[in-house]
mmCIF file of C-alpha atoms and ligand atoms in Angstrom:
data_model
loop_
_atom_site.group_PDB
_atom_site.id
_atom_site.type_symbol
_atom_site.label_atom_id
_atom_site.label_comp_id
_atom_site.label_asym_id
_atom_site.label_seq_id
_atom_site.Cartn_x
_atom_site.Cartn_y
_atom_site.Cartn_z
ATOM 1 C CA GLY A 1 246.814 21.135 96.802
ATOM 2 C CA ARG A 2 250.216 21.160 95.173
ATOM 3 C CA LEU A 3 251.149 24.135 93.043
ATOM 4 C CA GLY A 4 253.224 23.609 89.890
ATOM 5 C CA THR A 5 254.685 26.312 87.748
ATOM 6 C CA GLY A 6 256.040 26.425 84.190
ATOM 7 C CA ARG A 7 257.318 29.111 81.847
ATOM 8 C CA ALA A 8 258.099 29.556 78.158
ATOM 9 C CA HIS A 9 258.858 32.472 75.932
ATOM 10 C CA GLY A 10 258.036 33.915 72.505
ATOM 11 C CA LYS A 11 260.049 33.352 69.343
ATOM 12 C CA ALA A 12 260.646 35.018 66.010
ATOM 13 C CA ILE A 13 261.386 33.224 62.772
ATOM 14 C CA LEU A 14 264.535 34.669 61.159
ATOM 15 C CA LEU A 15 264.404 32.765 57.813
ATOM 16 C CA GLY A 16 262.568 29.878 56.183
ATOM 17 C CA GLU A 17 258.904 30.276 57.234
ATOM 18 C CA HIS A 18 256.490 28.677 54.824
ATOM 19 C CA ALA A 19 259.287 26.941 52.914
ATOM 20 C CA VAL A 20 259.753 24.905 56.101
ATOM 21 C CA VAL A 21 256.293 23.359 55.481
ATOM 22 C CA TYR A 22 257.791 21.835 52.213
ATOM 23 C CA GLY A 23 260.957 20.488 53.728
ATOM 24 C CA ALA A 24 263.247 23.538 53.768
ATOM 25 C CA PRO A 25 265.172 24.396 56.895
ATOM 26 C CA ALA A 26 264.090 27.421 59.022
ATOM 27 C CA LEU A 27 266.001 29.521 61.543
ATOM 28 C CA ALA A 28 264.289 30.924 64.682
ATOM 29 C CA VAL A 29 265.349 32.805 67.803
ATOM 30 C CA PRO A 30 263.848 32.727 71.228
ATOM 31 C CA VAL A 31 262.460 36.042 72.496
ATOM 32 C CA PRO A 32 263.108 35.873 76.207
ATOM 33 C CA GLN A 33 261.398 39.090 77.166
ATOM 34 C CA LEU A 34 258.026 37.851 75.953
ATOM 35 C CA THR A 35 256.882 35.285 78.460
ATOM 36 C CA ALA A 36 254.076 32.846 79.195
ATOM 37 C CA VAL A 37 253.926 31.714 82.818
ATOM 38 C CA ALA A 38 251.596 28.915 83.919
ATOM 39 C CA LYS A 39 250.460 27.868 87.402
ATOM 40 C CA ALA A 40 248.758 24.471 87.869
ATOM 41 C CA ARG A 41 247.027 24.088 91.243
ATOM 42 C CA ARG A 42 245.799 20.663 92.251
ATOM 43 C CA ALA A 43 242.537 20.698 94.073
ATOM 44 C CA GLY A 44 241.997 18.716 97.225
ATOM 45 C CA GLY A 45 239.057 16.351 97.748
ATOM 46 C CA ASP A 46 238.574 12.963 96.045
ATOM 47 C CA GLY A 47 235.953 13.550 93.321
ATOM 48 C CA GLY A 48 236.548 12.709 89.703
ATOM 49 C CA ASP A 49 238.342 14.733 87.056
ATOM 50 C CA GLU A 50 237.939 18.483 87.349
ATOM 51 C CA ILE A 51 240.026 20.549 84.974
ATOM 52 C CA SER A 52 239.790 24.239 84.418
ATOM 53 C CA PHE A 53 241.747 26.593 82.278
ATOM 54 C CA ALA A 54 242.128 30.336 82.148
ATOM 55 C CA ILE A 55 244.419 32.506 80.086
ATOM 56 C CA ALA A 56 245.136 35.942 81.421
ATOM 57 C CA GLY A 57 247.164 38.834 80.126
ATOM 58 C CA LEU A 58 245.793 38.725 76.614
ATOM 59 C CA GLU A 59 245.324 42.140 75.213
ATOM 60 C CA SER A 60 242.588 41.178 72.757
ATOM 61 C CA PRO A 61 240.050 38.789 74.293
ATOM 62 C CA GLU A 62 238.052 38.807 71.132
ATOM 63 C CA VAL A 63 240.813 36.942 69.246
ATOM 64 C CA THR A 64 239.433 33.445 68.477
ATOM 65 C CA SER A 65 242.707 31.598 68.245
ATOM 66 C CA LEU A 66 242.733 31.246 72.079
ATOM 67 C CA PRO A 67 244.470 27.911 72.499
ATOM 68 C CA THR A 68 242.152 26.592 75.142
ATOM 69 C CA ASP A 69 240.790 23.803 72.929
ATOM 70 C CA GLY A 70 244.334 22.703 72.282
ATOM 71 C CA LEU A 71 245.116 22.898 76.029
ATOM 72 C CA GLN A 72 242.154 20.576 76.808
ATOM 73 C CA HIS A 73 243.667 17.941 74.434
ATOM 74 C CA LEU A 74 246.968 18.520 76.016
ATOM 75 C CA VAL A 75 245.705 17.539 79.471
ATOM 76 C CA THR A 76 244.206 14.304 78.164
ATOM 77 C CA GLU A 77 247.466 13.522 76.434
ATOM 78 C CA PHE A 78 249.421 14.515 79.480
ATOM 79 C CA ARG A 79 247.540 11.990 81.601
ATOM 80 C CA GLN A 80 248.500 9.191 79.203
ATOM 81 C CA ARG A 81 252.134 10.175 78.541
ATOM 82 C CA ALA A 82 252.831 10.918 82.220
ATOM 83 C CA ALA A 83 250.862 7.797 83.352
ATOM 84 C CA VAL A 84 248.688 9.704 85.777
ATOM 85 C CA THR A 85 246.251 7.210 87.355
ATOM 86 C CA GLU A 86 244.664 9.391 90.071
ATOM 87 C CA PRO A 87 241.796 11.813 89.069
ATOM 88 C CA MET A 88 243.046 14.999 87.490
ATOM 89 C CA ARG A 89 241.651 17.760 89.652
ATOM 90 C CA VAL A 90 243.602 20.788 88.614
ATOM 91 C CA ASP A 91 243.237 24.522 87.781
ATOM 92 C CA VAL A 92 245.643 25.797 85.176
ATOM 93 C CA LEU A 93 246.133 29.495 84.847
ATOM 94 C CA VAL A 94 248.361 30.829 82.072
ATOM 95 C CA ASP A 95 249.557 34.379 82.170
ATOM 96 C CA CYS A 96 250.505 35.236 78.615
ATOM 97 C CA ALA A 97 252.401 38.474 77.847
ATOM 98 C CA ILE A 98 252.925 37.475 74.170
ATOM 99 C CA PRO A 99 250.694 39.243 71.654
ATOM 100 C CA GLN A 100 248.602 36.881 69.616
ATOM 101 C CA GLY A 101 248.315 36.467 65.897
ATOM 102 C CA ARG A 102 251.709 38.126 65.276
ATOM 103 C CA GLY A 103 253.893 35.059 64.602
ATOM 104 C CA LEU A 104 255.494 35.366 67.999
ATOM 105 C CA GLY A 105 254.620 31.889 69.197
ATOM 106 C CA SER A 106 251.991 32.785 71.802
ATOM 107 C CA SER A 107 249.979 29.600 71.410
ATOM 108 C CA ALA A 108 252.973 27.307 71.630
ATOM 109 C CA ALA A 109 254.431 29.178 74.572
ATOM 110 C CA CYS A 110 251.106 28.920 76.493
ATOM 111 C CA ALA A 111 250.993 25.215 75.805
ATOM 112 C CA ARG A 112 254.644 24.680 76.795
ATOM 113 C CA ALA A 113 254.162 26.649 80.054
ATOM 114 C CA ALA A 114 251.014 24.609 80.831
ATOM 115 C CA VAL A 115 252.813 21.266 80.183
ATOM 116 C CA LEU A 116 255.710 22.234 82.464
ATOM 117 C CA ALA A 117 253.346 23.434 85.212
ATOM 118 C CA LEU A 118 251.312 20.178 85.025
ATOM 119 C CA ALA A 119 254.458 18.107 85.196
ATOM 120 C CA ASP A 120 255.561 20.056 88.200
ATOM 121 C CA ALA A 121 252.172 19.823 89.987
ATOM 122 C CA PHE A 122 252.025 16.012 89.378
ATOM 123 C CA ASP A 123 255.705 15.481 90.169
ATOM 124 C CA ARG A 124 256.548 14.077 86.741
ATOM 125 C CA ARG A 125 259.871 14.390 84.922
ATOM 126 C CA LEU A 126 259.143 14.711 81.190
ATOM 127 C CA ASP A 127 261.976 14.352 78.695
ATOM 128 C CA ALA A 128 262.326 16.962 75.954
ATOM 129 C CA ALA A 129 260.733 14.831 73.279
ATOM 130 C CA THR A 130 257.602 14.224 75.436
ATOM 131 C CA VAL A 131 257.248 17.998 76.192
ATOM 132 C CA PHE A 132 257.568 18.639 72.447
ATOM 133 C CA ASP A 133 254.877 16.043 71.581
ATOM 134 C CA LEU A 134 252.472 17.484 74.148
ATOM 135 C CA VAL A 135 252.975 21.032 72.881
ATOM 136 C CA GLN A 136 252.433 19.819 69.334
ATOM 137 C CA THR A 137 249.141 18.127 70.447
ATOM 138 C CA SER A 138 247.859 21.551 71.387
ATOM 139 C CA GLU A 139 249.434 23.293 68.343
ATOM 140 C CA ASN A 140 247.867 20.913 65.874
ATOM 141 C CA VAL A 141 244.423 21.719 67.330
ATOM 142 C CA ALA A 142 245.073 25.450 67.265
ATOM 143 C CA HIS A 143 246.657 25.662 63.827
ATOM 144 C CA GLY A 144 245.917 22.598 61.799
ATOM 145 C CA ARG A 145 249.203 20.955 60.993
ATOM 146 C CA ALA A 146 252.079 22.893 62.569
ATOM 147 C CA SER A 147 255.665 22.238 61.490
ATOM 148 C CA GLY A 148 256.821 22.091 65.122
ATOM 149 C CA ILE A 149 259.229 25.051 64.911
ATOM 150 C CA ASP A 150 257.197 27.039 67.511
ATOM 151 C CA ALA A 151 256.980 24.087 69.878
ATOM 152 C CA LEU A 152 260.789 23.907 69.983
ATOM 153 C CA ALA A 153 261.689 27.588 69.721
ATOM 154 C CA THR A 154 259.456 28.656 72.682
ATOM 155 C CA GLY A 155 261.743 26.539 74.917
ATOM 156 C CA ALA A 156 265.083 27.215 73.175
ATOM 157 C CA THR A 157 267.967 29.146 74.653
ATOM 158 C CA ALA A 158 269.841 29.869 71.449
ATOM 159 C CA PRO A 159 269.029 30.355 67.728
ATOM 160 C CA LEU A 160 267.539 27.145 66.413
ATOM 161 C CA ILE A 161 267.791 25.552 62.954
ATOM 162 C CA PHE A 162 264.790 23.397 62.225
ATOM 163 C CA ARG A 163 264.087 20.965 59.383
ATOM 164 C CA ASN A 164 261.556 18.150 58.915
ATOM 165 C CA GLY A 165 260.540 18.024 62.575
ATOM 166 C CA VAL A 166 264.123 18.060 63.941
ATOM 167 C CA GLY A 167 265.656 21.121 65.610
ATOM 168 C CA ARG A 168 269.248 21.857 66.584
ATOM 169 C CA GLU A 169 270.374 24.795 68.683
ATOM 170 C CA LEU A 170 273.309 26.698 67.229
ATOM 171 C CA PRO A 171 276.268 27.414 69.576
ATOM 172 C CA VAL A 172 275.560 31.164 69.709
ATOM 173 C CA ALA A 173 275.208 32.919 73.051
ATOM 174 C CA MET A 174 272.116 35.135 73.384
ATOM 175 C CA ALA A 175 271.587 37.637 76.137
ATOM 176 C CA GLY A 176 268.696 36.898 78.450
ATOM 177 C CA THR A 177 268.722 33.190 78.002
ATOM 178 C CA ALA A 178 270.079 30.451 80.307
ATOM 179 C CA ARG A 179 272.983 29.862 78.040
ATOM 180 C CA THR A 180 274.252 33.470 77.951
ATOM 181 C CA ALA A 181 278.010 33.298 78.010
ATOM 182 C CA ARG A 182 279.976 35.585 80.308
ATOM 183 C CA ARG A 183 281.245 38.453 78.248
ATOM 184 C CA SER A 184 284.882 37.581 77.927
ATOM 185 C CA ASP A 185 285.344 39.783 74.848
ATOM 186 C CA PRO A 186 283.492 43.105 75.298
ATOM 187 C CA ALA A 187 285.094 44.337 72.060
ATOM 188 C CA GLY A 188 282.675 42.222 70.022
ATOM 189 C CA PHE A 189 279.757 44.040 68.425
ATOM 190 C CA ASP A 190 276.267 43.551 69.865
ATOM 191 C CA ALA A 191 273.728 42.832 67.229
ATOM 192 C CA VAL A 192 270.097 43.558 68.089
ATOM 193 C CA LEU A 193 267.090 42.131 66.436
ATOM 194 C CA VAL A 194 264.268 44.670 66.151
ATOM 195 C CA ILE A 195 260.865 43.113 65.970
ATOM 196 C CA ALA A 196 258.038 45.463 64.807
ATOM 197 C CA ASP A 197 254.316 44.778 64.961
ATOM 198 C CA SER A 198 252.338 45.953 61.935
ATOM 199 C CA GLY A 199 249.261 46.113 64.147
ATOM 200 C CA VAL A 200 247.439 43.712 61.801
ATOM 201 C CA SER A 201 246.754 40.199 62.989
ATOM 202 C CA GLY A 202 247.620 37.703 60.232
ATOM 203 C CA SER A 203 246.273 34.154 60.108
ATOM 204 C CA THR A 204 249.051 31.657 59.641
ATOM 205 C CA ARG A 205 246.463 29.070 58.689
ATOM 206 C CA ASP A 206 245.080 31.270 55.905
ATOM 207 C CA ALA A 207 248.577 32.086 54.671
ATOM 208 C CA VAL A 208 249.572 28.391 54.564
ATOM 209 C CA GLU A 209 246.367 27.623 52.657
ATOM 210 C CA LEU A 210 246.982 30.465 50.221
ATOM 211 C CA LEU A 211 250.340 29.045 49.339
ATOM 212 C CA ARG A 212 249.124 25.497 49.140
ATOM 213 C CA GLY A 213 246.666 26.597 46.429
ATOM 214 C CA ALA A 214 249.226 28.647 44.546
ATOM 215 C CA PHE A 215 251.806 25.844 44.690
ATOM 216 C CA GLU A 216 249.264 23.266 43.452
ATOM 217 C CA ARG A 217 248.603 25.407 40.435
ATOM 218 C CA SER A 218 252.308 25.917 39.877
ATOM 219 C CA PRO A 219 254.629 23.226 41.238
ATOM 220 C CA ARG A 220 257.528 25.020 39.548
ATOM 221 C CA THR A 221 256.940 28.149 41.669
ATOM 222 C CA ARG A 222 256.948 25.925 44.731
ATOM 223 C CA ASP A 223 260.177 24.145 43.825
ATOM 224 C CA GLU A 224 261.908 27.428 43.059
ATOM 225 C CA PHE A 225 260.748 29.042 46.270
ATOM 226 C CA VAL A 226 261.735 26.105 48.386
ATOM 227 C CA SER A 227 265.147 25.686 46.853
ATOM 228 C CA ARG A 228 265.970 29.411 47.013
ATOM 229 C CA VAL A 229 264.908 29.671 50.653
ATOM 230 C CA THR A 230 266.836 26.534 51.479
ATOM 231 C CA SER A 231 270.100 27.996 50.158
ATOM 232 C CA LEU A 232 269.449 31.346 51.921
ATOM 233 C CA THR A 233 268.673 29.752 55.273
ATOM 234 C CA GLU A 234 271.687 27.374 55.164
ATOM 235 C CA ALA A 235 273.973 30.280 54.241
ATOM 236 C CA ALA A 236 272.476 32.527 56.931
ATOM 237 C CA ALA A 237 273.131 29.887 59.593
ATOM 238 C CA HIS A 238 276.812 29.920 58.587
ATOM 239 C CA ASP A 239 276.863 33.743 58.646
ATOM 240 C CA LEU A 240 275.449 33.686 62.152
ATOM 241 C CA LEU A 241 278.105 31.242 63.277
ATOM 242 C CA GLN A 242 280.893 33.225 61.629
ATOM 243 C CA GLY A 243 279.615 36.627 62.747
ATOM 244 C CA ARG A 244 279.091 37.989 59.260
ATOM 245 C CA VAL A 245 276.402 40.458 60.113
ATOM 246 C CA ALA A 246 276.172 42.245 56.723
ATOM 247 C CA ASP A 247 275.860 38.952 54.808
ATOM 248 C CA PHE A 248 273.307 37.709 57.256
ATOM 249 C CA GLY A 249 271.276 40.873 56.807
ATOM 250 C CA ALA A 250 271.403 40.606 53.012
ATOM 251 C CA ARG A 251 269.944 37.110 53.262
ATOM 252 C CA LEU A 252 267.073 38.375 55.409
ATOM 253 C CA THR A 253 266.190 40.987 52.789
ATOM 254 C CA GLU A 254 266.448 38.456 49.973
ATOM 255 C CA ASN A 255 264.127 36.076 51.919
ATOM 256 C CA HIS A 256 261.718 38.975 52.284
ATOM 257 C CA ARG A 257 261.680 39.518 48.524
ATOM 258 C CA LEU A 258 260.887 35.844 47.926
ATOM 259 C CA LEU A 259 258.010 35.899 50.505
ATOM 260 C CA ARG A 260 256.618 39.051 48.936
ATOM 261 C CA GLU A 261 256.790 37.455 45.502
ATOM 262 C CA VAL A 262 254.587 34.543 46.572
ATOM 263 C CA GLY A 263 252.111 37.032 48.103
ATOM 264 C CA ILE A 264 252.267 36.749 51.850
ATOM 265 C CA SER A 265 253.580 40.220 52.706
ATOM 266 C CA THR A 266 251.416 43.405 53.029
ATOM 267 C CA GLY A 267 251.843 46.969 51.931
ATOM 268 C CA ARG A 268 252.484 48.181 55.476
ATOM 269 C CA ILE A 269 255.058 45.421 56.138
ATOM 270 C CA ASP A 270 256.826 46.321 52.857
ATOM 271 C CA ARG A 271 256.951 49.959 53.910
ATOM 272 C CA MET A 272 258.359 48.986 57.316
ATOM 273 C CA VAL A 273 261.023 46.846 55.698
ATOM 274 C CA ASP A 274 262.022 49.732 53.390
ATOM 275 C CA ALA A 275 262.064 52.093 56.397
ATOM 276 C CA ALA A 276 264.398 49.823 58.354
ATOM 277 C CA LEU A 277 266.798 49.549 55.466
ATOM 278 C CA ALA A 278 266.701 53.324 54.946
ATOM 279 C CA ALA A 279 267.706 53.717 58.615
ATOM 280 C CA GLY A 280 270.808 51.643 58.024
ATOM 281 C CA SER A 281 269.671 48.142 58.954
ATOM 282 C CA PRO A 282 271.816 45.433 57.221
ATOM 283 C CA GLY A 283 268.623 43.429 56.515
ATOM 284 C CA ALA A 284 264.879 43.272 57.184
ATOM 285 C CA LYS A 285 261.921 41.009 56.333
ATOM 286 C CA ILE A 286 258.432 39.885 57.234
ATOM 287 C CA SER A 287 258.541 37.192 59.916
ATOM 288 C CA GLY A 288 256.163 34.243 60.574
ATOM 289 C CA GLY A 289 252.920 33.353 58.894
ATOM 290 C CA GLY A 290 252.494 36.760 57.212
ATOM 291 C CA LEU A 291 249.380 38.524 55.808
ATOM 292 C CA GLY A 292 250.105 40.994 58.614
ATOM 293 C CA GLY A 293 251.909 40.182 61.810
ATOM 294 C CA CYS A 294 255.526 41.356 62.439
ATOM 295 C CA MET A 295 258.642 42.349 60.567
ATOM 296 C CA ILE A 296 262.166 41.895 61.822
ATOM 297 C CA ALA A 297 265.211 44.053 61.117
ATOM 298 C CA LEU A 298 268.789 43.507 62.141
ATOM 299 C CA ALA A 299 270.793 46.236 63.750
ATOM 300 C CA ARG A 300 274.510 46.197 64.363
ATOM 301 C CA ASP A 301 274.333 47.864 67.811
ATOM 302 C CA ARG A 302 272.020 49.657 70.171
ATOM 303 C CA ARG A 303 272.449 53.005 68.484
ATOM 304 C CA GLU A 304 271.480 51.561 65.116
ATOM 305 C CA SER A 305 268.518 49.719 66.661
ATOM 306 C CA ALA A 306 267.195 53.018 68.079
ATOM 307 C CA ALA A 307 267.313 54.557 64.586
ATOM 308 C CA VAL A 308 265.632 51.514 63.029
ATOM 309 C CA VAL A 309 262.855 51.627 65.712
ATOM 310 C CA ARG A 310 262.162 55.339 64.989
ATOM 311 C CA SER A 311 261.997 54.682 61.257
ATOM 312 C CA VAL A 312 259.700 51.717 61.342
ATOM 313 C CA GLN A 313 257.439 53.571 63.791
ATOM 314 C CA GLN A 314 257.077 56.321 61.223
ATOM 315 C CA ALA A 315 256.231 53.673 58.600
ATOM 316 C CA GLY A 316 253.351 52.398 60.748
ATOM 317 C CA ALA A 317 254.705 49.968 63.375
ATOM 318 C CA VAL A 318 252.419 50.033 66.381
ATOM 319 C CA ARG A 319 255.044 48.612 68.728
ATOM 320 C CA THR A 320 258.530 47.247 68.759
ATOM 321 C CA TRP A 321 260.783 45.047 70.738
ATOM 322 C CA ALA A 322 264.592 44.899 70.711
ATOM 323 C CA VAL A 323 266.050 41.435 71.220
ATOM 324 C CA PRO A 324 269.745 41.480 72.035
ATOM 325 C CA MET A 325 271.452 38.804 69.935
ATOM 326 C CA GLY A 326 274.623 38.897 72.096
ATOM 327 C CA ARG A 327 277.876 38.959 70.286
ATOM 328 C CA PHE A 328 276.994 38.111 66.754
ATOM 329 C CA ALA A 329 279.382 35.221 66.443
ATOM 330 C CA GLY A 330 279.753 31.658 67.360
ATOM 331 C CA HIS A 331 282.621 30.093 69.313
HETATM 332 O O1 LIG B 401 253.653 30.747 63.913
HETATM 333 P P1 LIG B 401 254.140 31.706 62.879
HETATM 334 O O2 LIG B 401 253.076 32.654 62.420
HETATM 335 O O3 LIG B 401 255.437 32.352 63.175
HETATM 336 O O4 LIG B 401 254.414 30.971 61.538
HETATM 337 C C1 LIG B 401 254.607 29.620 61.415
HETATM 338 C C2 LIG B 401 255.543 29.328 60.313
HETATM 339 C C3 LIG B 401 254.939 28.645 59.107
HETATM 340 O O5 LIG B 401 256.092 28.194 58.373
HETATM 341 C C4 LIG B 401 254.197 29.723 58.232
HETATM 342 C C5 LIG B 401 254.006 27.550 59.389
HETATM 343 C C6 LIG B 401 254.640 26.357 60.111
HETATM 344 O O6 LIG B 401 253.875 25.553 60.716
HETATM 345 O O7 LIG B 401 255.853 26.172 60.036
#
C-alpha cells in the first residue's frame, strides 16, 4: 500500500482568547517544537472501506478529549472534498507529542497531520482552505463550535492574527519555522516566549460556557471585555511588528488582568504570572481556554528566559517550553 505522511505543530494564543469568540481579533504563535506526525498507510486488497485510527504518544490516555470521533468525521469529509471514489482502506497513526487539555492545540494538530497524511496517501493536492475546513470538521466535533484559530495556527509559520474566521500571518520571522529568515542582523535581541504548564487540565468547552452564561446575564460586561481585548490585541500586533518588546509585554499582562476579572484564571496560574513578572519578564498571562492549562511569559533573551523558568517552576509550573521568537521585530 502507499504510505502518506503529514505533520503539524502546537500553538499558543498570545492575546485575544475568549474575546475572539465574540468577534475580537486574537494573536497566536506556532510552537514548532511540539509536533504531531501522522502516517496513513493504504491497505491492499479490494474489500470495502476499512478505516482505523490510533493516536500514540499521549501521556494521559485517560483524557477523554481524544479527537478520534472528530477524525472519523474528517475521513468521511475527506472522501467528499478530495473526490475519492475507490474504497477507503487505510490505517492512520498519529504520533502526538503535544500535551492535551493545555490550550496547546493538540486536537487541531492531530487533525491537520491526519488530513495531510491522507492527502499524501491518496495523491490529492488540497488547497489551504480545504485543509482548514477538514481540520475544522474534526475540531467542531471535539470542541463544539471552535473559532478556527487552532486549525490555522497549527499550520502557521509565523505569528498569526485571526478575526471572524480569517487569519493573516504577520511578517515576523520565527526560529524553527519554514520562514525563518537568515540572521542578517545578529545585533537584534532574541525574544523568547516561555510557556509553562500549570499541571491542571482546563476544559475550553467549560470555560466558553462559563463566559456565555456570565455575558448573557451582563451584556455590558461582555461589551467592555470584547472592546478592551480588541484594542489590546490590535496594539500588540503593532508592537510585535515594530519590535516594542516592553509595550508588547505590558499588553499581555493587561490581557491577563481582564481574563482574571471574568473568572477564567486559577490561583496557581495567577501565582505563576506574578512569579514571571518578579523574575523580570516584560509581560505574562494565562493562555488559551483557561480554568487551568498554561501561562505564557515573554523574556527579552535566553538569560532572562532561564530566570523566568526557574521562577515559574517555584510557583508550581510542572513543565516549561521556551519558544524562540526570533528577532522581535518585523521587516
Ligand atoms: O484551544 P485553546 O484552549 O487554546 O483555546 C481556544 C480559544 C478560545 O477562544 C477560548 C475558544 C475558541 O474557539 O477560540
